[in-house]
Amino acid sequence: MKNELYGKDILDLTELTTEQIMEIIELAVEMKKKPSDYADSLKGKILGMVFAKASTRTRLSFEAGMLQLGGHAIVLNSQDSQIGRGEPIKDTANVMSGYLDSIMIRTYEDAEVAALAENSTIPVINGLTDLHHPCQCLADLQTIYEWKKTFNDVNLVYIGDGNNVAHSLLIGGAKVGLNVAVASPKGFEPAAHIVSQAKELAKETGAVITITDNPDSVTGSADFIYTDTWASMGQEEDKAIRESVFLPDYQVNDSMMQAGASDCKFMHCLPAYRGSEVTASVIDGPQSIIYQEAENRLHAQKALMFKLMKADA
């Protein structure tokens, strides 16, 4: 019997119900504990990975994940393929659908991922775009769940640029009932339409979504404090300007961590820049769970791929 996720596209997590996200998280936890139980579950399946943006964790976790599930992964850099020469996305999508069982794409424009999904007959996974980072969010949710065993009455506070990571945390948090607060300087807030979307989704789960420019107003209740680089890929030329805006109020430091709950944990999707968005004493300190979080990219994506590519999952 075909499972409910088989063949779905995952572009921004809105495609998934609360129950489906929880299934993925619980499966990821199980796969992490008993990897050998799933060693041949995607035997013969092939994932195509398209990269327009540089990658460390996305490539390693997806490729290692497919190998651990008994499948294969093929890397296709856009600059080394016909995609980089302007081949119509319709042609690329149809050809790849004939060769592969799923596509993961890491690129800039969300419209490119949407067009690829629209023209493909196999599931397309958004590995990162300018607006969304859904697979990172699944790993983040798994990490929080491993610590708390629930999302009810759990508070995640994101400090910094209202970027793709913040967007996905808002959507994913709203979906599972996790309270999410985002503190960003004026002019660097999350996109208004995504905030509205998250608040609408939160009505179904009871999650509290908060947007503020005052970190002090939200860190006091934080169970997890999360940050990301202030200059995402493509914004490197603005790094100095952004630092002048974000420092010192939006830097996660020891005093900010101490303001949170007694067992407050620090999270970061990496890469991190010590001395900018976070101090070395925090990211390398006892409250930091960044490497658990990074490892969970592997497990969460294995669970997702298993659900998308195995009919009887």
PDB file of C-alpha atoms in Angstrom:
ATOM      1  CA  MET A   1       0.000   0.000   0.000  1.00  0.00           C
ATOM      2  CA  LYS A   2       1.430   3.386  -0.998  1.00  0.00           C
ATOM      3  CA  ASN A   3       2.336   5.612   1.969  1.00  0.00           C
ATOM      4  CA  GLU A   4       0.951   9.153   2.177  1.00  0.00           C
ATOM      5  CA  LEU A   5       4.293  10.837   1.466  1.00  0.00           C
ATOM      6  CA  TYR A   6       5.349   8.676  -1.486  1.00  0.00           C
ATOM      7  CA  GLY A   7       6.155  10.842  -4.493  1.00  0.00           C
ATOM      8  CA  LYS A   8       5.532  14.191  -2.799  1.00  0.00           C
ATOM      9  CA  ASP A   9       7.595  17.323  -3.517  1.00  0.00           C
ATOM     10  CA  ILE A  10       9.059  19.015  -0.447  1.00  0.00           C
ATOM     11  CA  LEU A  11       9.530  22.704  -1.225  1.00  0.00           C
ATOM     12  CA  ASP A  12       8.846  24.530   2.053  1.00  0.00           C
ATOM     13  CA  LEU A  13       7.226  22.057   4.539  1.00  0.00           C
ATOM     14  CA  THR A  14       3.705  23.373   3.934  1.00  0.00           C
ATOM     15  CA  GLU A  15       3.159  20.208   1.867  1.00  0.00           C
ATOM     16  CA  LEU A  16       3.318  18.152   5.085  1.00  0.00           C
ATOM     17  CA  THR A  17       0.711  17.767   7.790  1.00  0.00           C
ATOM     18  CA  THR A  18       1.648  17.935  11.458  1.00  0.00           C
ATOM     19  CA  GLU A  19       1.283  14.160  11.629  1.00  0.00           C
ATOM     20  CA  GLN A  20       3.561  13.623   8.623  1.00  0.00           C
ATOM     21  CA  ILE A  21       6.296  15.832  10.072  1.00  0.00           C
ATOM     22  CA  MET A  22       6.088  13.907  13.346  1.00  0.00           C
ATOM     23  CA  GLU A  23       6.329  10.615  11.421  1.00  0.00           C
ATOM     24  CA  ILE A  24       9.519  11.850   9.751  1.00  0.00           C
ATOM     25  CA  ILE A  25      11.025  13.025  13.050  1.00  0.00           C
ATOM     26  CA  GLU A  26      10.194   9.789  14.872  1.00  0.00           C
ATOM     27  CA  LEU A  27      11.538   7.723  11.978  1.00  0.00           C
ATOM     28  CA  ALA A  28      14.734   9.813  11.960  1.00  0.00           C
ATOM     29  CA  VAL A  29      15.222   9.114  15.674  1.00  0.00           C
ATOM     30  CA  GLU A  30      14.689   5.395  15.036  1.00  0.00           C
ATOM     31  CA  MET A  31      17.081   5.344  12.062  1.00  0.00           C
ATOM     32  CA  LYS A  32      19.699   7.074  14.179  1.00  0.00           C
ATOM     33  CA  LYS A  33      19.443   4.377  16.855  1.00  0.00           C
ATOM     34  CA  LYS A  34      19.153   1.372  14.517  1.00  0.00           C
ATOM     35  CA  PRO A  35      20.707   2.277  11.143  1.00  0.00           C
ATOM     36  CA  SER A  36      21.263  -1.350  10.134  1.00  0.00           C
ATOM     37  CA  ASP A  37      17.499  -1.979  10.146  1.00  0.00           C
ATOM     38  CA  TYR A  38      17.188   0.284   7.090  1.00  0.00           C
ATOM     39  CA  ALA A  39      20.451  -0.572   5.313  1.00  0.00           C
ATOM     40  CA  ASP A  40      18.830  -1.840   2.087  1.00  0.00           C
ATOM     41  CA  SER A  41      15.538   0.046   2.243  1.00  0.00           C
ATOM     42  CA  LEU A  42      16.280   2.188  -0.832  1.00  0.00           C
ATOM     43  CA  LYS A  43      18.327  -0.395  -2.722  1.00  0.00           C
ATOM     44  CA  GLY A  44      18.401   0.456  -6.423  1.00  0.00           C
ATOM     45  CA  LYS A  45      17.064   3.990  -5.892  1.00  0.00           C
ATOM     46  CA  ILE A  46      19.005   6.958  -7.293  1.00  0.00           C
ATOM     47  CA  LEU A  47      18.984  10.542  -6.005  1.00  0.00           C
ATOM     48  CA  GLY A  48      20.141  13.318  -8.316  1.00  0.00           C
ATOM     49  CA  MET A  49      21.660  16.287  -6.490  1.00  0.00           C
ATOM     50  CA  VAL A  50      21.773  19.638  -8.310  1.00  0.00           C
ATOM     51  CA  PHE A  51      23.988  22.335  -6.800  1.00  0.00           C
ATOM     52  CA  ALA A  52      23.992  25.989  -7.818  1.00  0.00           C
ATOM     53  CA  LYS A  53      25.212  26.980  -4.326  1.00  0.00           C
ATOM     54  CA  ALA A  54      28.261  25.719  -2.468  1.00  0.00           C
ATOM     55  CA  SER A  55      27.599  22.997   0.064  1.00  0.00           C
ATOM     56  CA  THR A  56      29.176  20.962   2.853  1.00  0.00           C
ATOM     57  CA  ARG A  57      26.443  19.527   5.092  1.00  0.00           C
ATOM     58  CA  THR A  58      23.770  19.281   2.399  1.00  0.00           C
ATOM     59  CA  ARG A  59      25.911  17.298   0.003  1.00  0.00           C
ATOM     60  CA  LEU A  60      27.510  15.067   2.626  1.00  0.00           C
ATOM     61  CA  SER A  61      24.277  14.283   4.446  1.00  0.00           C
ATOM     62  CA  PHE A  62      22.217  13.515   1.343  1.00  0.00           C
ATOM     63  CA  GLU A  63      24.938  11.479  -0.339  1.00  0.00           C
ATOM     64  CA  ALA A  64      25.873   9.561   2.820  1.00  0.00           C
ATOM     65  CA  GLY A  65      22.199   9.071   3.576  1.00  0.00           C
ATOM     66  CA  MET A  66      21.467   7.455   0.213  1.00  0.00           C
ATOM     67  CA  LEU A  67      24.492   5.186   0.538  1.00  0.00           C
ATOM     68  CA  GLN A  68      23.467   4.130   4.044  1.00  0.00           C
ATOM     69  CA  LEU A  69      19.983   3.278   2.765  1.00  0.00           C
ATOM     70  CA  GLY A  70      21.444   1.141  -0.027  1.00  0.00           C
ATOM     71  CA  GLY A  71      20.863   3.621  -2.833  1.00  0.00           C
ATOM     72  CA  HIS A  72      23.076   5.912  -4.896  1.00  0.00           C
ATOM     73  CA  ALA A  73      23.502   9.668  -5.284  1.00  0.00           C
ATOM     74  CA  ILE A  74      24.720  11.546  -8.359  1.00  0.00           C
ATOM     75  CA  VAL A  75      26.095  15.079  -8.037  1.00  0.00           C
ATOM     76  CA  LEU A  76      25.328  17.572 -10.800  1.00  0.00           C
ATOM     77  CA  ASN A  77      26.812  21.044 -10.453  1.00  0.00           C
ATOM     78  CA  SER A  78      24.778  23.522 -12.466  1.00  0.00           C
ATOM     79  CA  GLN A  79      27.884  25.192 -13.933  1.00  0.00           C
ATOM     80  CA  ASP A  80      29.078  21.827 -15.262  1.00  0.00           C
ATOM     81  CA  SER A  81      25.786  20.865 -16.886  1.00  0.00           C
ATOM     82  CA  GLN A  82      23.333  22.062 -19.493  1.00  0.00           C
ATOM     83  CA  ILE A  83      21.393  23.770 -16.694  1.00  0.00           C
ATOM     84  CA  GLY A  84      24.203  26.298 -16.497  1.00  0.00           C
ATOM     85  CA  ARG A  85      23.917  26.923 -20.239  1.00  0.00           C
ATOM     86  CA  GLY A  86      20.261  27.819 -20.022  1.00  0.00           C
ATOM     87  CA  GLU A  87      18.545  24.551 -20.927  1.00  0.00           C
ATOM     88  CA  PRO A  88      14.792  24.989 -20.303  1.00  0.00           C
ATOM     89  CA  ILE A  89      13.826  23.642 -16.895  1.00  0.00           C
ATOM     90  CA  LYS A  90      11.024  21.628 -18.523  1.00  0.00           C
ATOM     91  CA  ASP A  91      13.548  19.645 -20.569  1.00  0.00           C
ATOM     92  CA  THR A  92      15.882  19.137 -17.621  1.00  0.00           C
ATOM     93  CA  ALA A  93      13.040  17.980 -15.367  1.00  0.00           C
ATOM     94  CA  ASN A  94      11.647  15.491 -17.852  1.00  0.00           C
ATOM     95  CA  VAL A  95      15.047  14.002 -18.651  1.00  0.00           C
ATOM     96  CA  MET A  96      16.033  13.682 -14.989  1.00  0.00           C
ATOM     97  CA  SER A  97      12.675  12.056 -14.240  1.00  0.00           C
ATOM     98  CA  GLY A  98      13.592   9.294 -16.671  1.00  0.00           C
ATOM     99  CA  TYR A  99      16.940   8.593 -15.013  1.00  0.00           C
ATOM    100  CA  LEU A 100      16.326   9.114 -11.304  1.00  0.00           C
ATOM    101  CA  ASP A 101      13.972   8.360  -8.417  1.00  0.00           C
ATOM    102  CA  SER A 102      14.213  11.781  -6.745  1.00  0.00           C
ATOM    103  CA  ILE A 103      15.915  15.159  -7.170  1.00  0.00           C
ATOM    104  CA  MET A 104      17.432  17.371  -4.486  1.00  0.00           C
ATOM    105  CA  ILE A 105      18.269  20.897  -5.623  1.00  0.00           C
ATOM    106  CA  ARG A 106      20.200  23.604  -3.770  1.00  0.00           C
ATOM    107  CA  THR A 107      19.884  26.907  -5.577  1.00  0.00           C
ATOM    108  CA  TYR A 108      18.884  30.573  -5.343  1.00  0.00           C
ATOM    109  CA  GLU A 109      15.409  31.145  -6.731  1.00  0.00           C
ATOM    110  CA  ASP A 110      12.400  29.358  -5.241  1.00  0.00           C
ATOM    111  CA  ALA A 111      10.726  29.702  -8.626  1.00  0.00           C
ATOM    112  CA  GLU A 112      13.385  27.444 -10.144  1.00  0.00           C
ATOM    113  CA  VAL A 113      12.635  24.692  -7.627  1.00  0.00           C
ATOM    114  CA  ALA A 114       8.894  25.100  -8.140  1.00  0.00           C
ATOM    115  CA  ALA A 115       9.313  24.843 -11.920  1.00  0.00           C
ATOM    116  CA  LEU A 116      11.479  21.745 -11.551  1.00  0.00           C
ATOM    117  CA  ALA A 117       8.842  20.141  -9.341  1.00  0.00           C
ATOM    118  CA  GLU A 118       5.997  21.103 -11.682  1.00  0.00           C
ATOM    119  CA  ASN A 119       7.699  19.439 -14.644  1.00  0.00           C
ATOM    120  CA  SER A 120       9.082  16.352 -12.870  1.00  0.00           C
ATOM    121  CA  THR A 121       7.343  13.036 -12.370  1.00  0.00           C
ATOM    122  CA  ILE A 122       9.574  12.195  -9.391  1.00  0.00           C
ATOM    123  CA  PRO A 123       9.748  13.923  -5.982  1.00  0.00           C
ATOM    124  CA  VAL A 124      11.774  17.130  -5.790  1.00  0.00           C
ATOM    125  CA  ILE A 125      13.377  18.179  -2.493  1.00  0.00           C
ATOM    126  CA  ASN A 126      14.367  21.758  -1.770  1.00  0.00           C
ATOM    127  CA  GLY A 127      17.914  21.478  -0.378  1.00  0.00           C
ATOM    128  CA  LEU A 128      18.054  25.265   0.138  1.00  0.00           C
ATOM    129  CA  THR A 129      16.811  28.386  -1.609  1.00  0.00           C
ATOM    130  CA  ASP A 130      16.920  32.076  -0.795  1.00  0.00           C
ATOM    131  CA  LEU A 131      13.588  31.833   1.018  1.00  0.00           C
ATOM    132  CA  HIS A 132      13.508  28.326   2.489  1.00  0.00           C
ATOM    133  CA  HIS A 133      15.685  25.659   4.124  1.00  0.00           C
ATOM    134  CA  PRO A 134      13.178  22.885   4.933  1.00  0.00           C
ATOM    135  CA  CYS A 135      15.631  20.015   5.410  1.00  0.00           C
ATOM    136  CA  GLN A 136      17.643  22.028   7.932  1.00  0.00           C
ATOM    137  CA  CYS A 137      14.404  22.680   9.789  1.00  0.00           C
ATOM    138  CA  LEU A 138      13.549  18.972   9.944  1.00  0.00           C
ATOM    139  CA  ALA A 139      16.959  18.302  11.506  1.00  0.00           C
ATOM    140  CA  ASP A 140      16.429  21.183  13.939  1.00  0.00           C
ATOM    141  CA  LEU A 141      13.039  19.827  14.952  1.00  0.00           C
ATOM    142  CA  GLN A 142      14.518  16.370  15.439  1.00  0.00           C
ATOM    143  CA  THR A 143      17.230  17.852  17.671  1.00  0.00           C
ATOM    144  CA  ILE A 144      14.704  19.738  19.807  1.00  0.00           C
ATOM    145  CA  TYR A 145      12.527  16.630  20.039  1.00  0.00           C
ATOM    146  CA  GLU A 146      15.473  14.527  21.194  1.00  0.00           C
ATOM    147  CA  TRP A 147      16.026  16.933  24.078  1.00  0.00           C
ATOM    148  CA  LYS A 148      12.430  17.693  25.049  1.00  0.00           C
ATOM    149  CA  LYS A 149      10.409  14.666  23.802  1.00  0.00           C
ATOM    150  CA  THR A 150       7.669  17.163  22.909  1.00  0.00           C
ATOM    151  CA  PHE A 151       7.100  20.512  21.221  1.00  0.00           C
ATOM    152  CA  ASN A 152       4.334  21.633  23.550  1.00  0.00           C
ATOM    153  CA  ASP A 153       5.298  24.664  25.654  1.00  0.00           C
ATOM    154  CA  VAL A 154       8.822  24.631  24.191  1.00  0.00           C
ATOM    155  CA  ASN A 155      10.267  28.005  23.174  1.00  0.00           C
ATOM    156  CA  LEU A 156      12.731  28.485  20.317  1.00  0.00           C
ATOM    157  CA  VAL A 157      14.214  31.962  19.987  1.00  0.00           C
ATOM    158  CA  TYR A 158      15.956  32.853  16.738  1.00  0.00           C
ATOM    159  CA  ILE A 159      18.258  35.885  16.883  1.00  0.00           C
ATOM    160  CA  GLY A 160      19.524  37.623  13.750  1.00  0.00           C
ATOM    161  CA  ASP A 161      18.783  37.903  10.051  1.00  0.00           C
ATOM    162  CA  GLY A 162      15.259  36.941   9.005  1.00  0.00           C
ATOM    163  CA  ASN A 163      16.558  34.626   6.301  1.00  0.00           C
ATOM    164  CA  ASN A 164      15.661  31.239   4.818  1.00  0.00           C
ATOM    165  CA  VAL A 165      16.499  29.405   8.060  1.00  0.00           C
ATOM    166  CA  ALA A 166      14.255  31.721  10.067  1.00  0.00           C
ATOM    167  CA  HIS A 167      11.473  31.245   7.500  1.00  0.00           C
ATOM    168  CA  SER A 168      11.591  27.463   7.708  1.00  0.00           C
ATOM    169  CA  LEU A 169      11.737  27.507  11.507  1.00  0.00           C
ATOM    170  CA  LEU A 170       8.608  29.667  11.528  1.00  0.00           C
ATOM    171  CA  ILE A 171       6.740  27.304   9.228  1.00  0.00           C
ATOM    172  CA  GLY A 172       8.054  24.092  10.786  1.00  0.00           C
ATOM    173  CA  GLY A 173       7.533  25.347  14.324  1.00  0.00           C
ATOM    174  CA  ALA A 174       3.981  26.400  13.564  1.00  0.00           C
ATOM    175  CA  LYS A 175       3.276  22.990  12.040  1.00  0.00           C
ATOM    176  CA  VAL A 176       4.363  21.006  15.134  1.00  0.00           C
ATOM    177  CA  GLY A 177       3.221  23.388  17.873  1.00  0.00           C
ATOM    178  CA  LEU A 178       6.662  24.780  18.755  1.00  0.00           C
ATOM    179  CA  ASN A 179       6.671  28.402  19.928  1.00  0.00           C
ATOM    180  CA  VAL A 180       9.016  30.396  17.677  1.00  0.00           C
ATOM    181  CA  ALA A 181      10.202  33.951  18.303  1.00  0.00           C
ATOM    182  CA  VAL A 182      12.373  35.791  15.780  1.00  0.00           C
ATOM    183  CA  ALA A 183      14.319  38.871  16.875  1.00  0.00           C
ATOM    184  CA  SER A 184      15.767  40.858  13.973  1.00  0.00           C
ATOM    185  CA  PRO A 185      16.801  44.486  13.397  1.00  0.00           C
ATOM    186  CA  LYS A 186      14.344  46.666  11.543  1.00  0.00           C
ATOM    187  CA  GLY A 187      14.789  46.083   7.841  1.00  0.00           C
ATOM    188  CA  PHE A 188      16.064  42.533   8.335  1.00  0.00           C
ATOM    189  CA  GLU A 189      12.845  40.879   9.538  1.00  0.00           C
ATOM    190  CA  PRO A 190      11.488  37.642   8.053  1.00  0.00           C
ATOM    191  CA  ALA A 191       9.371  38.105   4.931  1.00  0.00           C
ATOM    192  CA  ALA A 192       5.921  39.386   5.877  1.00  0.00           C
ATOM    193  CA  HIS A 193       4.055  36.797   3.791  1.00  0.00           C
ATOM    194  CA  ILE A 194       5.906  33.940   5.478  1.00  0.00           C
ATOM    195  CA  VAL A 195       5.200  35.372   8.933  1.00  0.00           C
ATOM    196  CA  SER A 196       1.504  35.590   8.029  1.00  0.00           C
ATOM    197  CA  GLN A 197       1.607  32.038   6.713  1.00  0.00           C
ATOM    198  CA  ALA A 198       3.227  30.770   9.926  1.00  0.00           C
ATOM    199  CA  LYS A 199       0.708  32.572  12.125  1.00  0.00           C
ATOM    200  CA  GLU A 200      -2.147  31.043  10.159  1.00  0.00           C
ATOM    201  CA  LEU A 201      -0.637  27.554  10.481  1.00  0.00           C
ATOM    202  CA  ALA A 202      -0.078  28.123  14.204  1.00  0.00           C
ATOM    203  CA  LYS A 203      -3.828  28.498  14.751  1.00  0.00           C
ATOM    204  CA  GLU A 204      -4.165  24.741  14.199  1.00  0.00           C
ATOM    205  CA  THR A 205      -1.466  23.725  16.695  1.00  0.00           C
ATOM    206  CA  GLY A 206      -1.520  26.482  19.297  1.00  0.00           C
ATOM    207  CA  ALA A 207       2.059  27.545  18.591  1.00  0.00           C
ATOM    208  CA  VAL A 208       2.931  31.136  19.447  1.00  0.00           C
ATOM    209  CA  ILE A 209       4.718  33.074  16.689  1.00  0.00           C
ATOM    210  CA  THR A 210       6.498  36.271  17.763  1.00  0.00           C
ATOM    211  CA  ILE A 211       8.372  38.799  15.641  1.00  0.00           C
ATOM    212  CA  THR A 212      10.313  41.541  17.419  1.00  0.00           C
ATOM    213  CA  ASP A 213      13.346  43.797  17.095  1.00  0.00           C
ATOM    214  CA  ASN A 214      14.145  43.435  20.804  1.00  0.00           C
ATOM    215  CA  PRO A 215      16.051  40.225  21.699  1.00  0.00           C
ATOM    216  CA  ASP A 216      15.746  40.942  25.426  1.00  0.00           C
ATOM    217  CA  SER A 217      11.964  40.680  25.179  1.00  0.00           C
ATOM    218  CA  VAL A 218      12.068  37.011  24.137  1.00  0.00           C
ATOM    219  CA  THR A 219      15.301  35.419  25.395  1.00  0.00           C
ATOM    220  CA  GLY A 220      14.048  35.150  28.978  1.00  0.00           C
ATOM    221  CA  SER A 221      11.740  32.271  28.067  1.00  0.00           C
ATOM    222  CA  ALA A 222      14.096  30.534  25.634  1.00  0.00           C
ATOM    223  CA  ASP A 223      14.641  26.780  25.810  1.00  0.00           C
ATOM    224  CA  PHE A 224      16.728  27.014  22.634  1.00  0.00           C
ATOM    225  CA  ILE A 225      18.520  30.050  21.213  1.00  0.00           C
ATOM    226  CA  TYR A 226      19.328  29.811  17.512  1.00  0.00           C
ATOM    227  CA  THR A 227      21.299  32.024  15.175  1.00  0.00           C
ATOM    228  CA  ASP A 228      22.743  31.975  11.669  1.00  0.00           C
ATOM    229  CA  THR A 229      25.297  33.972   9.735  1.00  0.00           C
ATOM    230  CA  TRP A 230      24.237  37.561   9.118  1.00  0.00           C
ATOM    231  CA  ALA A 231      25.337  37.433   5.473  1.00  0.00           C
ATOM    232  CA  SER A 232      23.948  34.479   3.552  1.00  0.00           C
ATOM    233  CA  MET A 233      25.385  33.224   0.266  1.00  0.00           C
ATOM    234  CA  GLY A 234      25.184  36.029  -2.270  1.00  0.00           C
ATOM    235  CA  GLN A 235      25.337  38.708   0.437  1.00  0.00           C
ATOM    236  CA  GLU A 236      29.052  38.513   1.221  1.00  0.00           C
ATOM    237  CA  GLU A 237      29.720  42.033  -0.073  1.00  0.00           C
ATOM    238  CA  ASP A 238      27.304  43.353   2.568  1.00  0.00           C
ATOM    239  CA  LYS A 239      28.980  41.564   5.469  1.00  0.00           C
ATOM    240  CA  ALA A 240      30.639  44.655   6.971  1.00  0.00           C
ATOM    241  CA  ILE A 241      27.460  46.708   6.649  1.00  0.00           C
ATOM    242  CA  ARG A 242      25.406  43.972   8.242  1.00  0.00           C
ATOM    243  CA  GLU A 243      27.849  43.578  11.129  1.00  0.00           C
ATOM    244  CA  SER A 244      27.533  47.280  11.897  1.00  0.00           C
ATOM    245  CA  VAL A 245      23.750  46.823  12.147  1.00  0.00           C
ATOM    246  CA  PHE A 246      23.688  43.546  14.085  1.00  0.00           C
ATOM    247  CA  LEU A 247      26.529  44.159  16.543  1.00  0.00           C
ATOM    248  CA  PRO A 248      26.334  44.123  19.495  1.00  0.00           C
ATOM    249  CA  ASP A 249      22.617  43.643  20.244  1.00  0.00           C
ATOM    250  CA  TYR A 250      22.023  40.614  18.017  1.00  0.00           C
ATOM    251  CA  GLN A 251      25.168  38.667  18.849  1.00  0.00           C
ATOM    252  CA  VAL A 252      24.493  35.537  20.903  1.00  0.00           C
ATOM    253  CA  ASN A 253      26.844  35.763  23.882  1.00  0.00           C
ATOM    254  CA  ASP A 254      27.131  34.361  27.402  1.00  0.00           C
ATOM    255  CA  SER A 255      24.801  36.905  28.980  1.00  0.00           C
ATOM    256  CA  MET A 256      22.109  36.199  26.378  1.00  0.00           C
ATOM    257  CA  MET A 257      22.377  32.452  26.996  1.00  0.00           C
ATOM    258  CA  GLN A 258      22.227  32.980  30.747  1.00  0.00           C
ATOM    259  CA  ALA A 259      18.997  34.937  30.317  1.00  0.00           C
ATOM    260  CA  GLY A 260      17.266  31.856  28.903  1.00  0.00           C
ATOM    261  CA  ALA A 261      15.965  28.805  30.733  1.00  0.00           C
ATOM    262  CA  SER A 262      18.373  27.061  33.102  1.00  0.00           C
ATOM    263  CA  ASP A 263      18.879  24.264  30.564  1.00  0.00           C
ATOM    264  CA  CYS A 264      18.831  26.539  27.487  1.00  0.00           C
ATOM    265  CA  LYS A 265      20.707  25.142  24.479  1.00  0.00           C
ATOM    266  CA  PHE A 266      22.447  26.943  21.637  1.00  0.00           C
ATOM    267  CA  MET A 267      21.778  26.021  17.992  1.00  0.00           C
ATOM    268  CA  HIS A 268      23.327  27.108  14.692  1.00  0.00           C
ATOM    269  CA  CYS A 269      22.861  25.637  11.211  1.00  0.00           C
ATOM    270  CA  LEU A 270      26.530  26.312  10.282  1.00  0.00           C
ATOM    271  CA  PRO A 271      28.787  27.607   8.879  1.00  0.00           C
ATOM    272  CA  ALA A 272      29.364  29.881  11.868  1.00  0.00           C
ATOM    273  CA  TYR A 273      31.543  32.941  12.266  1.00  0.00           C
ATOM    274  CA  ARG A 274      32.813  33.204  15.817  1.00  0.00           C
ATOM    275  CA  GLY A 275      32.957  36.794  16.964  1.00  0.00           C
ATOM    276  CA  SER A 276      30.145  37.840  14.647  1.00  0.00           C
ATOM    277  CA  GLU A 277      26.713  36.289  15.167  1.00  0.00           C
ATOM    278  CA  VAL A 278      27.944  34.219  18.129  1.00  0.00           C
ATOM    279  CA  THR A 279      30.869  34.318  20.528  1.00  0.00           C
ATOM    280  CA  ALA A 280      33.341  31.454  20.682  1.00  0.00           C
ATOM    281  CA  SER A 281      32.523  30.946  24.359  1.00  0.00           C
ATOM    282  CA  VAL A 282      28.903  30.108  23.452  1.00  0.00           C
ATOM    283  CA  ILE A 283      29.324  28.010  20.317  1.00  0.00           C
ATOM    284  CA  ASP A 284      32.203  26.033  21.826  1.00  0.00           C
ATOM    285  CA  GLY A 285      30.682  25.963  25.299  1.00  0.00           C
ATOM    286  CA  PRO A 286      28.604  23.400  27.227  1.00  0.00           C
ATOM    287  CA  GLN A 287      25.240  24.755  26.081  1.00  0.00           C
ATOM    288  CA  SER A 288      26.053  24.275  22.402  1.00  0.00           C
ATOM    289  CA  ILE A 289      24.422  21.350  20.555  1.00  0.00           C
ATOM    290  CA  ILE A 290      25.520  22.359  17.063  1.00  0.00           C
ATOM    291  CA  TYR A 291      27.204  19.057  16.186  1.00  0.00           C
ATOM    292  CA  GLN A 292      24.217  16.972  17.269  1.00  0.00           C
ATOM    293  CA  GLU A 293      22.114  19.306  15.146  1.00  0.00           C
ATOM    294  CA  ALA A 294      24.468  18.943  12.158  1.00  0.00           C
ATOM    295  CA  GLU A 295      24.526  15.151  12.436  1.00  0.00           C
ATOM    296  CA  ASN A 296      20.750  15.105  12.457  1.00  0.00           C
ATOM    297  CA  ARG A 297      20.750  16.493   8.927  1.00  0.00           C
ATOM    298  CA  LEU A 298      21.767  12.952   7.928  1.00  0.00           C
ATOM    299  CA  HIS A 299      19.061  11.186   9.902  1.00  0.00           C
ATOM    300  CA  ALA A 300      16.202  13.581   9.140  1.00  0.00           C
ATOM    301  CA  GLN A 301      16.967  13.469   5.412  1.00  0.00           C
ATOM    302  CA  LYS A 302      17.249   9.692   5.435  1.00  0.00           C
ATOM    303  CA  ALA A 303      13.791   9.535   6.979  1.00  0.00           C
ATOM    304  CA  LEU A 304      12.442  12.025   4.443  1.00  0.00           C
ATOM    305  CA  MET A 305      13.939  10.204   1.447  1.00  0.00           C
ATOM    306  CA  PHE A 306      12.679   6.869   2.759  1.00  0.00           C
ATOM    307  CA  LYS A 307       9.160   8.266   2.950  1.00  0.00           C
ATOM    308  CA  LEU A 308       9.324   9.923  -0.492  1.00  0.00           C
ATOM    309  CA  MET A 309      10.864   7.024  -2.395  1.00  0.00           C
ATOM    310  CA  LYS A 310       9.527   3.870  -0.737  1.00  0.00           C
ATOM    311  CA  ALA A 311       5.929   3.123  -1.617  1.00  0.00           C
ATOM    312  CA  ASP A 312       5.223   0.892   1.389  1.00  0.00           C
ATOM    313  CA  ALA A 313       7.056   3.013   3.995  1.00  0.00           C
TER     314      ALA A 313
END
